């Protein structure tokens, strides 16, 4: 499992169904307008997955070109691009986590590790965490905290504050959140 969701595994049909059933913000409602027709046009361009679409709509210039080529509204494609890009949240800077000691931050920085994406592969398994714990000469508690903060930072819309709140709850990993009843999760954090 990588830091980000594998968009090659999410078909455009799955994306379309998700958008149909999701409670979207008012600014995103355009995604539901003529959704079946618009997604058929997108698929007719030999695009099959979210990854294909992400690559096609990579820049504003490419969005404009795709709009001209397909006659799809540019504003629809811009909002769709934002939605897809939201699956790739910005990695968090480790220095911004107030719960991590300054000495650990400095040690990680000396290793060239400044963000959660750079740290992720080094803490993904128990063996790798043990190795890093010994290398950094930090406590098991701190390596677990780093692990949880890094893991939670991969979730869409989770900022530093919310990641910290989650680490202090029973929902302290992506796996637990994925299995959680959203109402119970909300109530436990409230």
PDB file of C-alpha atoms in Angstrom:
ATOM      1  CA  UNK A   1       0.000   0.000   0.000  1.00  0.00           C
ATOM      2  CA  UNK A   2       1.341   3.406  -0.947  1.00  0.00           C
ATOM      3  CA  UNK A   3       0.927   6.805   0.621  1.00  0.00           C
ATOM      4  CA  UNK A   4      -1.839   7.685  -1.837  1.00  0.00           C
ATOM      5  CA  UNK A   5      -4.872   5.800  -3.091  1.00  0.00           C
ATOM      6  CA  UNK A   6      -4.092   3.917  -6.293  1.00  0.00           C
ATOM      7  CA  UNK A   7      -6.232   5.768  -8.813  1.00  0.00           C
ATOM      8  CA  UNK A   8      -5.522   3.130 -11.470  1.00  0.00           C
ATOM      9  CA  UNK A   9      -7.828   0.846  -9.480  1.00  0.00           C
ATOM     10  CA  UNK A  10     -10.800   3.228  -9.520  1.00  0.00           C
ATOM     11  CA  UNK A  11     -12.804   3.087 -12.730  1.00  0.00           C
ATOM     12  CA  UNK A  12     -14.580   6.110 -14.116  1.00  0.00           C
ATOM     13  CA  UNK A  13     -17.854   4.290 -13.497  1.00  0.00           C
ATOM     14  CA  UNK A  14     -16.987   3.968  -9.802  1.00  0.00           C
ATOM     15  CA  UNK A  15     -16.082   7.652  -9.673  1.00  0.00           C
ATOM     16  CA  UNK A  16     -19.359   8.568 -11.366  1.00  0.00           C
ATOM     17  CA  UNK A  17     -21.408   6.490  -8.906  1.00  0.00           C
ATOM     18  CA  UNK A  18     -19.526   7.989  -5.980  1.00  0.00           C
ATOM     19  CA  UNK A  19     -20.241  11.507  -7.215  1.00  0.00           C
ATOM     20  CA  UNK A  20     -23.906  10.662  -7.716  1.00  0.00           C
ATOM     21  CA  UNK A  21     -24.337   9.474  -4.134  1.00  0.00           C
ATOM     22  CA  UNK A  22     -22.023  11.901  -2.346  1.00  0.00           C
ATOM     23  CA  UNK A  23     -23.223  15.030  -0.590  1.00  0.00           C
ATOM     24  CA  UNK A  24     -21.345  17.607  -2.586  1.00  0.00           C
ATOM     25  CA  UNK A  25     -20.733  21.221  -1.686  1.00  0.00           C
ATOM     26  CA  UNK A  26     -22.787  23.788  -3.613  1.00  0.00           C
ATOM     27  CA  UNK A  27     -19.712  24.665  -5.677  1.00  0.00           C
ATOM     28  CA  UNK A  28     -19.368  20.981  -6.643  1.00  0.00           C
ATOM     29  CA  UNK A  29     -22.986  20.402  -7.697  1.00  0.00           C
ATOM     30  CA  UNK A  30     -21.970  20.919 -11.312  1.00  0.00           C
ATOM     31  CA  UNK A  31     -20.433  17.435 -11.147  1.00  0.00           C
ATOM     32  CA  UNK A  32     -23.908  15.893 -10.881  1.00  0.00           C
ATOM     33  CA  UNK A  33     -25.370  17.796 -13.822  1.00  0.00           C
ATOM     34  CA  UNK A  34     -25.764  15.503 -16.866  1.00  0.00           C
ATOM     35  CA  UNK A  35     -23.316  13.155 -15.163  1.00  0.00           C
ATOM     36  CA  UNK A  36     -24.138  10.031 -17.185  1.00  0.00           C
ATOM     37  CA  UNK A  37     -23.838  11.828 -20.505  1.00  0.00           C
ATOM     38  CA  UNK A  38     -20.660  13.665 -19.502  1.00  0.00           C
ATOM     39  CA  UNK A  39     -18.947  10.544 -18.234  1.00  0.00           C
ATOM     40  CA  UNK A  40     -19.799   8.712 -21.459  1.00  0.00           C
ATOM     41  CA  UNK A  41     -18.068  11.502 -23.379  1.00  0.00           C
ATOM     42  CA  UNK A  42     -15.034  11.225 -21.094  1.00  0.00           C
ATOM     43  CA  UNK A  43     -14.916   7.443 -21.523  1.00  0.00           C
ATOM     44  CA  UNK A  44     -15.204   7.842 -25.303  1.00  0.00           C
ATOM     45  CA  UNK A  45     -11.745   9.466 -25.158  1.00  0.00           C
ATOM     46  CA  UNK A  46     -10.279   6.075 -24.229  1.00  0.00           C
ATOM     47  CA  UNK A  47     -10.080   6.971 -20.532  1.00  0.00           C
ATOM     48  CA  UNK A  48     -10.907   4.185 -18.114  1.00  0.00           C
ATOM     49  CA  UNK A  49      -9.688   5.116 -14.651  1.00  0.00           C
ATOM     50  CA  UNK A  50      -9.342   8.097 -12.350  1.00  0.00           C
ATOM     51  CA  UNK A  51      -5.618   7.919 -13.028  1.00  0.00           C
ATOM     52  CA  UNK A  52      -6.215   8.308 -16.773  1.00  0.00           C
ATOM     53  CA  UNK A  53      -8.454  11.296 -16.136  1.00  0.00           C
ATOM     54  CA  UNK A  54      -6.004  12.843 -13.650  1.00  0.00           C
ATOM     55  CA  UNK A  55      -3.253  12.647 -16.280  1.00  0.00           C
ATOM     56  CA  UNK A  56      -5.500  14.086 -18.979  1.00  0.00           C
ATOM     57  CA  UNK A  57      -6.587  17.043 -16.823  1.00  0.00           C
ATOM     58  CA  UNK A  58      -3.158  17.661 -15.299  1.00  0.00           C
ATOM     59  CA  UNK A  59      -2.887  21.372 -16.098  1.00  0.00           C
ATOM     60  CA  UNK A  60      -5.262  24.251 -16.789  1.00  0.00           C
ATOM     61  CA  UNK A  61      -4.086  24.230 -20.396  1.00  0.00           C
ATOM     62  CA  UNK A  62      -4.914  20.520 -20.740  1.00  0.00           C
ATOM     63  CA  UNK A  63      -8.339  21.105 -19.171  1.00  0.00           C
ATOM     64  CA  UNK A  64      -9.029  23.816 -21.742  1.00  0.00           C
ATOM     65  CA  UNK A  65      -7.870  21.558 -24.609  1.00  0.00           C
ATOM     66  CA  UNK A  66      -9.978  18.642 -23.350  1.00  0.00           C
ATOM     67  CA  UNK A  67     -12.985  20.947 -23.097  1.00  0.00           C
ATOM     68  CA  UNK A  68     -12.538  22.078 -26.694  1.00  0.00           C
ATOM     69  CA  UNK A  69     -12.010  18.511 -27.899  1.00  0.00           C
ATOM     70  CA  UNK A  70     -15.056  17.050 -26.090  1.00  0.00           C
ATOM     71  CA  UNK A  71     -17.376  20.086 -25.843  1.00  0.00           C
ATOM     72  CA  UNK A  72     -17.621  19.450 -22.102  1.00  0.00           C
ATOM     73  CA  UNK A  73     -17.963  22.665 -20.095  1.00  0.00           C
ATOM     74  CA  UNK A  74     -14.601  23.885 -18.884  1.00  0.00           C
ATOM     75  CA  UNK A  75     -15.966  24.763 -15.438  1.00  0.00           C
ATOM     76  CA  UNK A  76     -17.238  21.165 -15.064  1.00  0.00           C
ATOM     77  CA  UNK A  77     -13.773  19.832 -15.924  1.00  0.00           C
ATOM     78  CA  UNK A  78     -12.079  22.266 -13.528  1.00  0.00           C
ATOM     79  CA  UNK A  79     -14.267  21.105 -10.628  1.00  0.00           C
ATOM     80  CA  UNK A  80     -13.784  17.464 -11.652  1.00  0.00           C
ATOM     81  CA  UNK A  81     -10.008  18.002 -11.709  1.00  0.00           C
ATOM     82  CA  UNK A  82     -10.135  19.497  -8.199  1.00  0.00           C
ATOM     83  CA  UNK A  83     -12.181  16.548  -6.966  1.00  0.00           C
ATOM     84  CA  UNK A  84      -9.682  14.043  -8.368  1.00  0.00           C
ATOM     85  CA  UNK A  85      -6.711  16.006  -7.027  1.00  0.00           C
ATOM     86  CA  UNK A  86      -8.283  15.988  -3.563  1.00  0.00           C
ATOM     87  CA  UNK A  87      -7.422  12.281  -3.423  1.00  0.00           C
ATOM     88  CA  UNK A  88      -3.779  13.367  -3.316  1.00  0.00           C
ATOM     89  CA  UNK A  89      -3.602  15.606  -0.236  1.00  0.00           C
ATOM     90  CA  UNK A  90      -0.457  17.630   0.238  1.00  0.00           C
ATOM     91  CA  UNK A  91       2.076  15.830   2.417  1.00  0.00           C
ATOM     92  CA  UNK A  92       2.367  17.456   5.838  1.00  0.00           C
ATOM     93  CA  UNK A  93       5.622  18.952   7.065  1.00  0.00           C
ATOM     94  CA  UNK A  94       6.877  17.030  10.062  1.00  0.00           C
ATOM     95  CA  UNK A  95       8.190  20.244  11.600  1.00  0.00           C
ATOM     96  CA  UNK A  96       4.581  21.469  11.817  1.00  0.00           C
ATOM     97  CA  UNK A  97       3.468  18.679  14.183  1.00  0.00           C
ATOM     98  CA  UNK A  98       3.675  20.217  17.665  1.00  0.00           C
ATOM     99  CA  UNK A  99       3.464  16.783  19.350  1.00  0.00           C
ATOM    100  CA  UNK A 100       6.778  15.616  17.876  1.00  0.00           C
ATOM    101  CA  UNK A 101       9.849  16.621  19.844  1.00  0.00           C
ATOM    102  CA  UNK A 102      12.227  19.155  18.353  1.00  0.00           C
ATOM    103  CA  UNK A 103      15.110  16.706  18.654  1.00  0.00           C
ATOM    104  CA  UNK A 104      13.226  14.065  16.640  1.00  0.00           C
ATOM    105  CA  UNK A 105      12.307  16.647  14.019  1.00  0.00           C
ATOM    106  CA  UNK A 106      15.961  17.640  13.744  1.00  0.00           C
ATOM    107  CA  UNK A 107      17.111  14.018  13.469  1.00  0.00           C
ATOM    108  CA  UNK A 108      14.596  13.359  10.701  1.00  0.00           C
ATOM    109  CA  UNK A 109      15.611  16.553   8.924  1.00  0.00           C
ATOM    110  CA  UNK A 110      19.275  15.457   9.091  1.00  0.00           C
ATOM    111  CA  UNK A 111      18.206  12.251   7.318  1.00  0.00           C
ATOM    112  CA  UNK A 112      16.542  14.358   4.613  1.00  0.00           C
ATOM    113  CA  UNK A 113      13.018  13.545   5.841  1.00  0.00           C
ATOM    114  CA  UNK A 114      10.856  16.640   6.007  1.00  0.00           C
ATOM    115  CA  UNK A 115       7.357  15.462   5.070  1.00  0.00           C
ATOM    116  CA  UNK A 116       4.941  12.657   5.844  1.00  0.00           C
ATOM    117  CA  UNK A 117       5.298  11.213   2.336  1.00  0.00           C
ATOM    118  CA  UNK A 118       9.071  10.937   2.781  1.00  0.00           C
ATOM    119  CA  UNK A 119       8.583   9.271   6.162  1.00  0.00           C
ATOM    120  CA  UNK A 120       5.787   6.901   5.139  1.00  0.00           C
ATOM    121  CA  UNK A 121       7.878   4.111   3.592  1.00  0.00           C
ATOM    122  CA  UNK A 122      10.191   4.119   6.614  1.00  0.00           C
ATOM    123  CA  UNK A 123       7.384   3.425   9.094  1.00  0.00           C
ATOM    124  CA  UNK A 124       4.912   1.345   7.104  1.00  0.00           C
ATOM    125  CA  UNK A 125       5.860  -1.936   8.801  1.00  0.00           C
ATOM    126  CA  UNK A 126       6.708  -2.873  12.359  1.00  0.00           C
ATOM    127  CA  UNK A 127      10.211  -3.914  11.268  1.00  0.00           C
ATOM    128  CA  UNK A 128      10.864  -0.600   9.546  1.00  0.00           C
ATOM    129  CA  UNK A 129       9.567   1.325  12.580  1.00  0.00           C
ATOM    130  CA  UNK A 130      11.898  -0.625  14.890  1.00  0.00           C
ATOM    131  CA  UNK A 131      14.842   0.120  12.597  1.00  0.00           C
ATOM    132  CA  UNK A 132      14.010   3.840  12.468  1.00  0.00           C
ATOM    133  CA  UNK A 133      13.409   3.945  16.223  1.00  0.00           C
ATOM    134  CA  UNK A 134      16.937   2.584  16.815  1.00  0.00           C
ATOM    135  CA  UNK A 135      18.466   4.839  14.166  1.00  0.00           C
ATOM    136  CA  UNK A 136      16.852   7.956  15.614  1.00  0.00           C
ATOM    137  CA  UNK A 137      17.264   6.799  19.216  1.00  0.00           C
ATOM    138  CA  UNK A 138      13.697   7.735  20.103  1.00  0.00           C
ATOM    139  CA  UNK A 139      11.050   6.054  22.210  1.00  0.00           C
ATOM    140  CA  UNK A 140       8.570   3.528  20.915  1.00  0.00           C
ATOM    141  CA  UNK A 141       5.782   5.950  21.877  1.00  0.00           C
ATOM    142  CA  UNK A 142       7.222   8.680  19.678  1.00  0.00           C
ATOM    143  CA  UNK A 143       7.729   6.376  16.686  1.00  0.00           C
ATOM    144  CA  UNK A 144       4.100   5.238  17.061  1.00  0.00           C
ATOM    145  CA  UNK A 145       2.939   8.844  17.227  1.00  0.00           C
ATOM    146  CA  UNK A 146       4.919   9.646  14.079  1.00  0.00           C
ATOM    147  CA  UNK A 147       3.396   6.592  12.412  1.00  0.00           C
ATOM    148  CA  UNK A 148      -0.166   7.523  13.308  1.00  0.00           C
ATOM    149  CA  UNK A 149       0.246  11.174  12.292  1.00  0.00           C
ATOM    150  CA  UNK A 150       1.782  10.136   8.976  1.00  0.00           C
ATOM    151  CA  UNK A 151      -0.938   7.566   8.345  1.00  0.00           C
ATOM    152  CA  UNK A 152      -3.797   9.938   9.181  1.00  0.00           C
ATOM    153  CA  UNK A 153      -2.313  12.734   7.084  1.00  0.00           C
ATOM    154  CA  UNK A 154      -3.058  10.653   3.981  1.00  0.00           C
ATOM    155  CA  UNK A 155      -6.810  11.141   4.433  1.00  0.00           C
ATOM    156  CA  UNK A 156      -8.572  13.766   2.343  1.00  0.00           C
ATOM    157  CA  UNK A 157      -9.248  16.983   4.234  1.00  0.00           C
ATOM    158  CA  UNK A 158      -7.357  15.921   7.379  1.00  0.00           C
ATOM    159  CA  UNK A 159      -5.169  18.785   8.532  1.00  0.00           C
ATOM    160  CA  UNK A 160      -2.547  18.777  11.294  1.00  0.00           C
ATOM    161  CA  UNK A 161      -5.032  19.618  14.019  1.00  0.00           C
ATOM    162  CA  UNK A 162      -7.520  16.955  13.007  1.00  0.00           C
ATOM    163  CA  UNK A 163      -4.756  14.338  12.615  1.00  0.00           C
ATOM    164  CA  UNK A 164      -3.656  15.131  16.172  1.00  0.00           C
ATOM    165  CA  UNK A 165      -7.221  14.881  17.464  1.00  0.00           C
ATOM    166  CA  UNK A 166      -7.611  11.500  15.776  1.00  0.00           C
ATOM    167  CA  UNK A 167      -4.331  10.141  17.196  1.00  0.00           C
ATOM    168  CA  UNK A 168      -5.725  10.813  20.648  1.00  0.00           C
ATOM    169  CA  UNK A 169      -8.926   8.903  19.904  1.00  0.00           C
ATOM    170  CA  UNK A 170      -9.800   5.259  19.379  1.00  0.00           C
ATOM    171  CA  UNK A 171      -9.767   6.043  15.630  1.00  0.00           C
ATOM    172  CA  UNK A 172      -6.025   6.567  15.377  1.00  0.00           C
ATOM    173  CA  UNK A 173      -5.327   4.837  12.041  1.00  0.00           C
ATOM    174  CA  UNK A 174      -6.715   4.961   8.517  1.00  0.00           C
ATOM    175  CA  UNK A 175      -7.720   1.315   8.861  1.00  0.00           C
ATOM    176  CA  UNK A 176      -9.818   2.022  11.961  1.00  0.00           C
ATOM    177  CA  UNK A 177     -11.447   5.055  10.378  1.00  0.00           C
ATOM    178  CA  UNK A 178     -12.257   3.086   7.243  1.00  0.00           C
ATOM    179  CA  UNK A 179     -14.139   0.502   9.337  1.00  0.00           C
ATOM    180  CA  UNK A 180     -15.740   3.038  11.688  1.00  0.00           C
ATOM    181  CA  UNK A 181     -19.375   3.983  11.917  1.00  0.00           C
ATOM    182  CA  UNK A 182     -19.233   7.672  11.008  1.00  0.00           C
ATOM    183  CA  UNK A 183     -21.781   8.664  13.657  1.00  0.00           C
ATOM    184  CA  UNK A 184     -19.849   6.918  16.454  1.00  0.00           C
ATOM    185  CA  UNK A 185     -16.611   8.431  15.214  1.00  0.00           C
ATOM    186  CA  UNK A 186     -18.157  11.914  15.234  1.00  0.00           C
ATOM    187  CA  UNK A 187     -19.623  11.451  18.703  1.00  0.00           C
ATOM    188  CA  UNK A 188     -16.338  10.179  20.114  1.00  0.00           C
ATOM    189  CA  UNK A 189     -14.554  13.312  18.876  1.00  0.00           C
ATOM    190  CA  UNK A 190     -17.267  15.730  19.909  1.00  0.00           C
TER     191      UNK A 190
END
